Short mmCIF file of C-alpha atoms and ligand atoms in Angstrom, two decimals:
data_model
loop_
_atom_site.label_atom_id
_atom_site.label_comp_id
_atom_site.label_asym_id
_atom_site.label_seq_id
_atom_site.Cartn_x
_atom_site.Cartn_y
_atom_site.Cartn_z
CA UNK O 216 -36.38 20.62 4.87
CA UNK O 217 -32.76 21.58 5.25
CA UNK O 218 -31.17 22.09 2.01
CA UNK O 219 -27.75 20.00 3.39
CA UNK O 220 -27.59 16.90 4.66
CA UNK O 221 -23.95 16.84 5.76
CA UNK O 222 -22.00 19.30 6.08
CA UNK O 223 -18.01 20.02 7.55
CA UNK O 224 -16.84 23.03 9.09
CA UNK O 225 -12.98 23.25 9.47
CA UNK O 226 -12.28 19.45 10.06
CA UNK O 227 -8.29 18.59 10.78
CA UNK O 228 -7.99 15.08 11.66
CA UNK O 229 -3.77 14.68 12.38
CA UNK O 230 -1.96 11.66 13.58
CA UNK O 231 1.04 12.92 14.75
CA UNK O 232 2.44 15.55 12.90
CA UNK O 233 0.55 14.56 9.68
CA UNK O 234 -2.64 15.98 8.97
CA UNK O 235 -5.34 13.53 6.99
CA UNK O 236 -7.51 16.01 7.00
CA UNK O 237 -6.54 20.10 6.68
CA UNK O 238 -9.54 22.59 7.49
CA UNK O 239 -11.78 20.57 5.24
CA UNK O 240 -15.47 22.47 4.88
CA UNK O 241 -17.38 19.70 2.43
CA UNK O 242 -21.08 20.47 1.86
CA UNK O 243 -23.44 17.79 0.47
CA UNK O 244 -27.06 18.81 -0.95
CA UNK O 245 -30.17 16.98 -0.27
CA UNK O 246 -30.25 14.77 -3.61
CA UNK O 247 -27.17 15.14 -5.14
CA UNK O 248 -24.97 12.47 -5.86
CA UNK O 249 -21.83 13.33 -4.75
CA UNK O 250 -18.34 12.40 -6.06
CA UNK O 251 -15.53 12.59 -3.55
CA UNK O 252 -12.21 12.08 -5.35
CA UNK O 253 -8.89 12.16 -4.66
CA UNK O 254 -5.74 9.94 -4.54
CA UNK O 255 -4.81 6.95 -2.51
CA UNK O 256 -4.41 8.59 0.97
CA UNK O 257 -5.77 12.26 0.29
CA UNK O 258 -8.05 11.90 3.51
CA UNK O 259 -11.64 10.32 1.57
CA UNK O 260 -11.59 7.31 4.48
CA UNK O 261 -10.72 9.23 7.12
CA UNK O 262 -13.81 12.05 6.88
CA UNK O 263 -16.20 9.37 6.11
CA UNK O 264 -15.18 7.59 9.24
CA UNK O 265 -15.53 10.98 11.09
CA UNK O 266 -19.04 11.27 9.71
CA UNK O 267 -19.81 8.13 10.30
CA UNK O 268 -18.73 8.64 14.24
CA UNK O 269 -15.96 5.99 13.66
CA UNK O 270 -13.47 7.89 14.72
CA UNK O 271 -13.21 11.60 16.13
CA UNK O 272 -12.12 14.71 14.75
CA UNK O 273 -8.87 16.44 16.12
CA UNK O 274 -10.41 19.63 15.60
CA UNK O 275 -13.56 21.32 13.53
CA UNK O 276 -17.40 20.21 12.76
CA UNK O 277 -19.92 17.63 11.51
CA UNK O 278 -23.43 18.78 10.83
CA UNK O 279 -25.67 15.91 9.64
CA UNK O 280 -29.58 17.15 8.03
CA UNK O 281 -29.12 20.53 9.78
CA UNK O 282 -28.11 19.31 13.31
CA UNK O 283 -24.56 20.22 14.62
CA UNK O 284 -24.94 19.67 18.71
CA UNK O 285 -23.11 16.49 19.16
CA UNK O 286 -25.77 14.39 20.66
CA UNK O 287 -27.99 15.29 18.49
CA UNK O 288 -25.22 14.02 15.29
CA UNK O 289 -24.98 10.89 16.84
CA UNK O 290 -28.80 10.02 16.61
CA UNK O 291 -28.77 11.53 12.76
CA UNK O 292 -26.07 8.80 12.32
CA UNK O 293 -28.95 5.94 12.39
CA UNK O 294 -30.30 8.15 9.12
CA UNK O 295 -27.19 7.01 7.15
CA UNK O 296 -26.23 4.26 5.74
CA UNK O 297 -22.28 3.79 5.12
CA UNK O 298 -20.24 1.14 3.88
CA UNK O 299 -16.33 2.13 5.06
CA UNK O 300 -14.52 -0.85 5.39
CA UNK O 301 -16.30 -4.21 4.04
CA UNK O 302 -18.75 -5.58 6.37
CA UNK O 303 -18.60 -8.64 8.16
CA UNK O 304 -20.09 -10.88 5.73
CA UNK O 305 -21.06 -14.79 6.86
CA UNK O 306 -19.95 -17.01 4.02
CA UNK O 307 -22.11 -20.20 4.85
CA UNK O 308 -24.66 -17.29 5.55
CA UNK O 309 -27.02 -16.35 2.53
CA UNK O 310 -28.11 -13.23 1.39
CA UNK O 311 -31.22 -12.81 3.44
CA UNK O 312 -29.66 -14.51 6.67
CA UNK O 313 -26.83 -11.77 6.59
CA UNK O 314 -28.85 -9.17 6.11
CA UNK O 315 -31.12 -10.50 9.36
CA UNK O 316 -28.31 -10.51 11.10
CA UNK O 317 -26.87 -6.58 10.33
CA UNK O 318 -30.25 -5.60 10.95
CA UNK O 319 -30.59 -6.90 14.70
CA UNK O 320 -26.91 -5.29 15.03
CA UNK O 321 -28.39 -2.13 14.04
CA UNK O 322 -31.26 -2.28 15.88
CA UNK O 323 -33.28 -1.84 13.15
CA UNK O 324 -37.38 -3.12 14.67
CA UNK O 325 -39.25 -3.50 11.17
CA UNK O 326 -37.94 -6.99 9.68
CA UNK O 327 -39.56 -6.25 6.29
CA UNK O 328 -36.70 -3.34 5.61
CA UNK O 329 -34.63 -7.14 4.49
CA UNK O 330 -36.50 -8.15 2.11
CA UNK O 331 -36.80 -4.53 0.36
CA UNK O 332 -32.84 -4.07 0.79
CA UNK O 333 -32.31 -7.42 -1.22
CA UNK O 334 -34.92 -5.95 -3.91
CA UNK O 335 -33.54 -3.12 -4.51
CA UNK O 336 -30.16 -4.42 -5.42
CA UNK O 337 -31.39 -7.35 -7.08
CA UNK O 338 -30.37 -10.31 -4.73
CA UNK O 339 -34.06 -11.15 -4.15
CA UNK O 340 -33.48 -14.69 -6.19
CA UNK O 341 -30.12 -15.99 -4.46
CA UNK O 342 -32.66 -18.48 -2.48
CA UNK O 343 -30.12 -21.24 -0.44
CA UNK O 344 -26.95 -19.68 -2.07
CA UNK O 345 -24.10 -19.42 0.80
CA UNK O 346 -22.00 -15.67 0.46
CA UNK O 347 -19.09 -17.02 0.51
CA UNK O 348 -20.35 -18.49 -3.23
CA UNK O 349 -21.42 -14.73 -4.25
CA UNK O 350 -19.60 -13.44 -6.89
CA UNK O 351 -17.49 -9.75 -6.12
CA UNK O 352 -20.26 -7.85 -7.90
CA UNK O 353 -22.62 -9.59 -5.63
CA UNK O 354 -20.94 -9.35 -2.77
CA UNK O 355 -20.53 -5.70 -3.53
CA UNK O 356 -24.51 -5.82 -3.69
CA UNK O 357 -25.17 -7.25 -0.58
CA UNK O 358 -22.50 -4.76 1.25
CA UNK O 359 -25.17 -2.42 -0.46
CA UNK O 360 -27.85 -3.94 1.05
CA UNK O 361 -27.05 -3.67 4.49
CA UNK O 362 -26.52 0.22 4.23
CA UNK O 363 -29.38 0.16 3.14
CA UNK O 364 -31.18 -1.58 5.66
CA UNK O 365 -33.50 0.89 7.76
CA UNK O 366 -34.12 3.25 4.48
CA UNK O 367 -31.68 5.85 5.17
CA UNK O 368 -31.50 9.26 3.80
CA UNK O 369 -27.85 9.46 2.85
CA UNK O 370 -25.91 6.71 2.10
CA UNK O 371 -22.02 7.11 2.00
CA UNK O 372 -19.87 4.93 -0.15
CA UNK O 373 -16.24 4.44 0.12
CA UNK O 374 -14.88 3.25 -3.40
CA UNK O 375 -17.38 0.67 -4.08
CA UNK O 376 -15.85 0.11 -7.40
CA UNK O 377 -12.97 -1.17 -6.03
CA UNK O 378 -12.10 -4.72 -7.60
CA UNK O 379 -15.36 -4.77 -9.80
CA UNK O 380 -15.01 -5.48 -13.32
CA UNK O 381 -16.44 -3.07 -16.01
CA UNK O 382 -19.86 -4.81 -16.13
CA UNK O 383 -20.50 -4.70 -12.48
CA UNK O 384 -19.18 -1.31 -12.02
CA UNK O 385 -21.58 -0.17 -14.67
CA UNK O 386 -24.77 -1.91 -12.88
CA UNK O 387 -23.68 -0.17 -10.00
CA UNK O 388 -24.01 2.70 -11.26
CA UNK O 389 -27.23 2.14 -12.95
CA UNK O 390 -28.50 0.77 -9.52
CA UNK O 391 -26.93 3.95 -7.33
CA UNK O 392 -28.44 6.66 -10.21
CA UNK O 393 -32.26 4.47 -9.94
CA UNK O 394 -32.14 5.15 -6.55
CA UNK O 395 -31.26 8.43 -6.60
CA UNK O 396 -34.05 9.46 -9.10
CA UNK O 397 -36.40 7.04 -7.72
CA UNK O 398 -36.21 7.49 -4.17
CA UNK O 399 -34.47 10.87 -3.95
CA UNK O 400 -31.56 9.26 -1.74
CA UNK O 401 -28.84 11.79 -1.21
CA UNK O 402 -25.61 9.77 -2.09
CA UNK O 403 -21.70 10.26 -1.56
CA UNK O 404 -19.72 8.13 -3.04
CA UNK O 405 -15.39 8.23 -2.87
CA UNK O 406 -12.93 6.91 -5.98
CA UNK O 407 -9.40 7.74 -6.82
CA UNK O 408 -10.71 7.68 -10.65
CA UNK O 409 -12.65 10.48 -11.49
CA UNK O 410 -13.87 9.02 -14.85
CA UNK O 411 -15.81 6.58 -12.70
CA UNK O 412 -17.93 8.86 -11.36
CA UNK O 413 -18.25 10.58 -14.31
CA UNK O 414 -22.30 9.94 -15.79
CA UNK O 415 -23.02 9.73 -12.37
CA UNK O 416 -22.20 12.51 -9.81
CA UNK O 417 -24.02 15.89 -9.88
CA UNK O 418 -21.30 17.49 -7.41
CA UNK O 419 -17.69 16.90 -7.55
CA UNK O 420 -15.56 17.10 -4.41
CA UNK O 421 -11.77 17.02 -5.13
CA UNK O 422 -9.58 15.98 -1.93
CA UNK O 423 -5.64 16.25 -2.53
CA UNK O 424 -3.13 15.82 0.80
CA UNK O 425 -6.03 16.27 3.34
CA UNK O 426 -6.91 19.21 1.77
CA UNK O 427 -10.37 20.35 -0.23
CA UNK O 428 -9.32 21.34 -3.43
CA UNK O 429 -12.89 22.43 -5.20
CA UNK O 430 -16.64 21.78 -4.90
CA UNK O 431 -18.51 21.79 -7.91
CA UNK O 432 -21.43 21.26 -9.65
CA UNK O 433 -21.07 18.75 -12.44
CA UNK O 434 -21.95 21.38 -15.32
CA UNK O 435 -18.98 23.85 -13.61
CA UNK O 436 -16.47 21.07 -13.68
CA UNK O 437 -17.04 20.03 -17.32
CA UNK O 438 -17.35 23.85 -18.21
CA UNK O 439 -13.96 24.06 -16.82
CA UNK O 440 -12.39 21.38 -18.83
CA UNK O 441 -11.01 23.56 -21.44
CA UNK O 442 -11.28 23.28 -25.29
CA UNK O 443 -8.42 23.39 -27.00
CA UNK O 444 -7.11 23.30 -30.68
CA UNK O 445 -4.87 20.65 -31.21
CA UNK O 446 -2.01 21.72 -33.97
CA UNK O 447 0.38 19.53 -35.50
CA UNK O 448 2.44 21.67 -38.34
CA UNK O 449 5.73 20.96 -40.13
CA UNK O 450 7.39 24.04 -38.07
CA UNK O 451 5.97 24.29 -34.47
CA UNK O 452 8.38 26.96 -33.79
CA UNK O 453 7.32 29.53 -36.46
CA UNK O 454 3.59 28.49 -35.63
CA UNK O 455 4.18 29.63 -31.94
CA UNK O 456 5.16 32.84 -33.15
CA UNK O 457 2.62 33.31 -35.27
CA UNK O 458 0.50 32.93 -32.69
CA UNK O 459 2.28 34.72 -30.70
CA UNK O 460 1.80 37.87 -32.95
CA UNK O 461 -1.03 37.17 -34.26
CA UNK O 462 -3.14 36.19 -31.93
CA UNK O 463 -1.11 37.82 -29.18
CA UNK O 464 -1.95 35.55 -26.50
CA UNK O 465 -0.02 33.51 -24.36
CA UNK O 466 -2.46 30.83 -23.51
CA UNK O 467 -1.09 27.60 -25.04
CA UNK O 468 1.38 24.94 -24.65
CA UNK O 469 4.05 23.25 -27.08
CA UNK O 470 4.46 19.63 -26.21
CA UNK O 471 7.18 17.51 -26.74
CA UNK O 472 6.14 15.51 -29.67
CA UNK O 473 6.06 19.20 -31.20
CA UNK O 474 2.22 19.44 -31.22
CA UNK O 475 0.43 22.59 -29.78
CA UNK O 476 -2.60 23.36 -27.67
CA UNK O 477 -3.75 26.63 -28.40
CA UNK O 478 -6.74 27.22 -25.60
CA UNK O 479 -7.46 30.73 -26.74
CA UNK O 480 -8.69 30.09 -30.21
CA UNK O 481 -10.84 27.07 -29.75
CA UNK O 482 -13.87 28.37 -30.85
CA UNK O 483 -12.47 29.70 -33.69
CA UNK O 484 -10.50 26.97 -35.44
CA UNK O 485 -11.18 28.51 -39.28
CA UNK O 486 -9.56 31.65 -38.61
CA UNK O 487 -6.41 29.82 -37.48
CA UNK O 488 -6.31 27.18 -39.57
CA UNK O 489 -6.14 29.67 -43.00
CA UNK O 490 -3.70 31.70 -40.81
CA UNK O 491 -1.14 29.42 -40.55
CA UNK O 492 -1.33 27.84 -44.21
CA UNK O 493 -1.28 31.33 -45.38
CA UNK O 494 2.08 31.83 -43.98
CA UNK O 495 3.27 28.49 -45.67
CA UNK O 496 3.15 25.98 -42.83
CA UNK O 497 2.07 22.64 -43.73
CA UNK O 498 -0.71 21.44 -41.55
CA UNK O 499 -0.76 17.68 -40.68
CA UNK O 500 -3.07 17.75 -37.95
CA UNK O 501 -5.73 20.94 -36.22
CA UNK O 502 -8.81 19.54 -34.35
CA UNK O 503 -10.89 21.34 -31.49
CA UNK O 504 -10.56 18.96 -28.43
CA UNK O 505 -11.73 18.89 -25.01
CA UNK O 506 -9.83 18.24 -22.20
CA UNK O 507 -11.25 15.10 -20.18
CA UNK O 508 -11.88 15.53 -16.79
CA UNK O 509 -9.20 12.85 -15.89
CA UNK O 510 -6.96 14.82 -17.32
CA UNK O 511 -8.24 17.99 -15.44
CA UNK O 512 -8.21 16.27 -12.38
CA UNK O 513 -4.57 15.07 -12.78
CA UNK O 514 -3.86 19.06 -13.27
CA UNK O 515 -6.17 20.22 -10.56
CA UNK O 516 -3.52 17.90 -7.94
CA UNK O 517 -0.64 19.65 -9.38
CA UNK O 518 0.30 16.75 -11.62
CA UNK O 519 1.19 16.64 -15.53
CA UNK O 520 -0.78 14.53 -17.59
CA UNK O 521 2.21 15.13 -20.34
CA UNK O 522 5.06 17.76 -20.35
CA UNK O 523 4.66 20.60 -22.28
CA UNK O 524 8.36 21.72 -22.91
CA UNK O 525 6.92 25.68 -23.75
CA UNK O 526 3.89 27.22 -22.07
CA UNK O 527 3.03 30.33 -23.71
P1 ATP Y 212 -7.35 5.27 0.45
O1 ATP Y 212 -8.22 5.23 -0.76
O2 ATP Y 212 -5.97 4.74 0.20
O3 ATP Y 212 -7.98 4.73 1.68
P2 ATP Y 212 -7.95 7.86 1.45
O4 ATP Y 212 -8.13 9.05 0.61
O5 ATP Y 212 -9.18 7.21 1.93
O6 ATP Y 212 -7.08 6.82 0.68
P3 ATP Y 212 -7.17 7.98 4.19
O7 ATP Y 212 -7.31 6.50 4.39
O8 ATP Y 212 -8.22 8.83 4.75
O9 ATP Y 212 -7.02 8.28 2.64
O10 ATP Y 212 -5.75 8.42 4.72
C1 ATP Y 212 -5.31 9.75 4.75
C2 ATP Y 212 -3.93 9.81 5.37
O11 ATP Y 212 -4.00 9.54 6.77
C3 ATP Y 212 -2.96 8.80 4.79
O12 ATP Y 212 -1.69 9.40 4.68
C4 ATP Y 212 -2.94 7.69 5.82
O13 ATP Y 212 -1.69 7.06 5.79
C5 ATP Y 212 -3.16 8.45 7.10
N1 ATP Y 212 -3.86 7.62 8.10
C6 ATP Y 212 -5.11 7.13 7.99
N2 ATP Y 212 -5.46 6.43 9.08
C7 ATP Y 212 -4.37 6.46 9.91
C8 ATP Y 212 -4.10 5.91 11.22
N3 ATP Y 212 -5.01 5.21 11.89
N4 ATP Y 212 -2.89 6.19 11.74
C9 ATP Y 212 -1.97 6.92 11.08
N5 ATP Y 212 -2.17 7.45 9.87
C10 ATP Y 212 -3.35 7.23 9.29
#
């Protein structure tokens, strides 16, 4: 069995002189979980809709489970199940009823694939209950449901979370890792917020201007998250030259609030700590910290998540 189900080589996608998409090679493993980030507009709709043979390429590659002749991608498109834009829901419709009807759309022969969709989200029990009286969690579920219909093997997601609140985004994720484990479904899923998919992805895409930034595993992105001491003394400035000479490094920042991140010495904040009250500064605050991956993120795009007036 191919070890990628989707893969791009080199995809551009411009309208006019803009390019969506820059040279974009994105690799997704058989049952990973993968978490495509990046901010309003950095291109996450528009290769979804390529992969999902919504709209075409200007230039470069979609292979889909191993196959990369074009015919041959458009039949692997019945083996995924994608929710882009929200589908055509019937309000007066209920659960089951939509469902029917998504799955004669798709051409999809074996009617009992409904009635295991609406299981595995958990709208088996909505009975008589019209849509358009579905709460946005629910709704969210049945969108689910229909990519799900005809069992796919990958199953694309374009920022479900959107709109949910807390509780339903964390079901969602419950119900997305479940069938992951459970049924080995390879799953992509797109958000601007990086913490979201945080306890859930295995592989990290990040997307910035239409171009691919990094792809990572989940243990390589929170490896580089960097550690940090956090120092707060009564004179920054002499403390920066102390570790300056002392430690001779460069690696750390002075903030504005006068606090410092010193990234070199993290794992050896006892060391420090005696330096600097040895040479009579008054310590109000030294804790190891770790960076969060929001935070990384935000750097990783080129943005400041606070402005360090000094970097060492
Ligand atoms: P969002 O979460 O806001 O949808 P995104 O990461 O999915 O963001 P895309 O929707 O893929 O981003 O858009 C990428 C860029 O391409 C944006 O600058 C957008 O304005 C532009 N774009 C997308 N579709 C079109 C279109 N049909 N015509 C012109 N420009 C487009």
């Amino acid at each position: 069995m191919e070890t990628f189900v989707m893969r791009t080589r080199g995809l551009t996608k411009r309208y006019g002189s803009q390019a969506a998409l820059d040279q974009v090679d994105l690799s997704v493993r058989r049952g990973s979980i993968y978490g495509f980030i990046g901010q309003n507009g950095a291109g996450k709709t528009t290769l979804m809709r390529i992969v999902g043979g919504l709209t075409f390429p200007t230039s470069g590659t979609v292979e889909l489970f191993g196959e990369t002749d074009a015919g041959q991608v458009n039949e692997a498109r019945a083996r995924i199940g994608i929710t882009i834009e929200r589908p055509a829901l019937f309000p007066a419709m209920t659960a089951a009823e939509n469902l029917e009807v998504h799955r004669l759309q798709k051409g999809i022969a074996d009617r009992s694939t409904v009635r295991d969709a609406l299981d595995i989200v958990g709208l088996q029990d909505t009975g008589r209950k019209p849509a358009g009286q579905f709460s946005l969690g629910m709704k969210q579920r049945l969108d689910l449901a229909i990519a799900l219909l005809g069992r796919p093997e990958l199953l694309i997601l374009d920022e479900p979370a959107n709109g949910l609140d807390p509780v339903s985004v964390v079901e969602l994720r419950e119900l997305l890792r479940r069938l992951n484990r459970e049924t080995g479904l390879t799953i992509v899923i797109s958000s601007h917020i990086l913490s979201e998919l945080h306890l859930l992805a295995t592989h990290y895409g990040i997307i910035h201007q239409g171009r691919l930034l990094e792809e990572s595993t989940a243990e390589q992105l929170n490896a580089r998250c960097r550690r940090y001491l956090h120092i707060k003394v009564d004179d920054p400035a002499r403390a920066v030259e102390l570790i300056g000479r002392e430690l001779r490094t460069a690696d750390f920042e002075l903030l504005p609030d006068g606090s410092i991140r010193l990234y070199e010495a993290a794992e050896r904040p006892g060391k420090w700590s005696a330096m600097l009250a040895a040479a009579g500064l008054e310590i109000e605050q030294f804790m190891p910290m770790g960076e969060s991956l929001e935070s990384y993120y935000v750097r990783r795009i080129g943005g400041e998540t606070h402005a360090p007036i000094a970097r060492g």
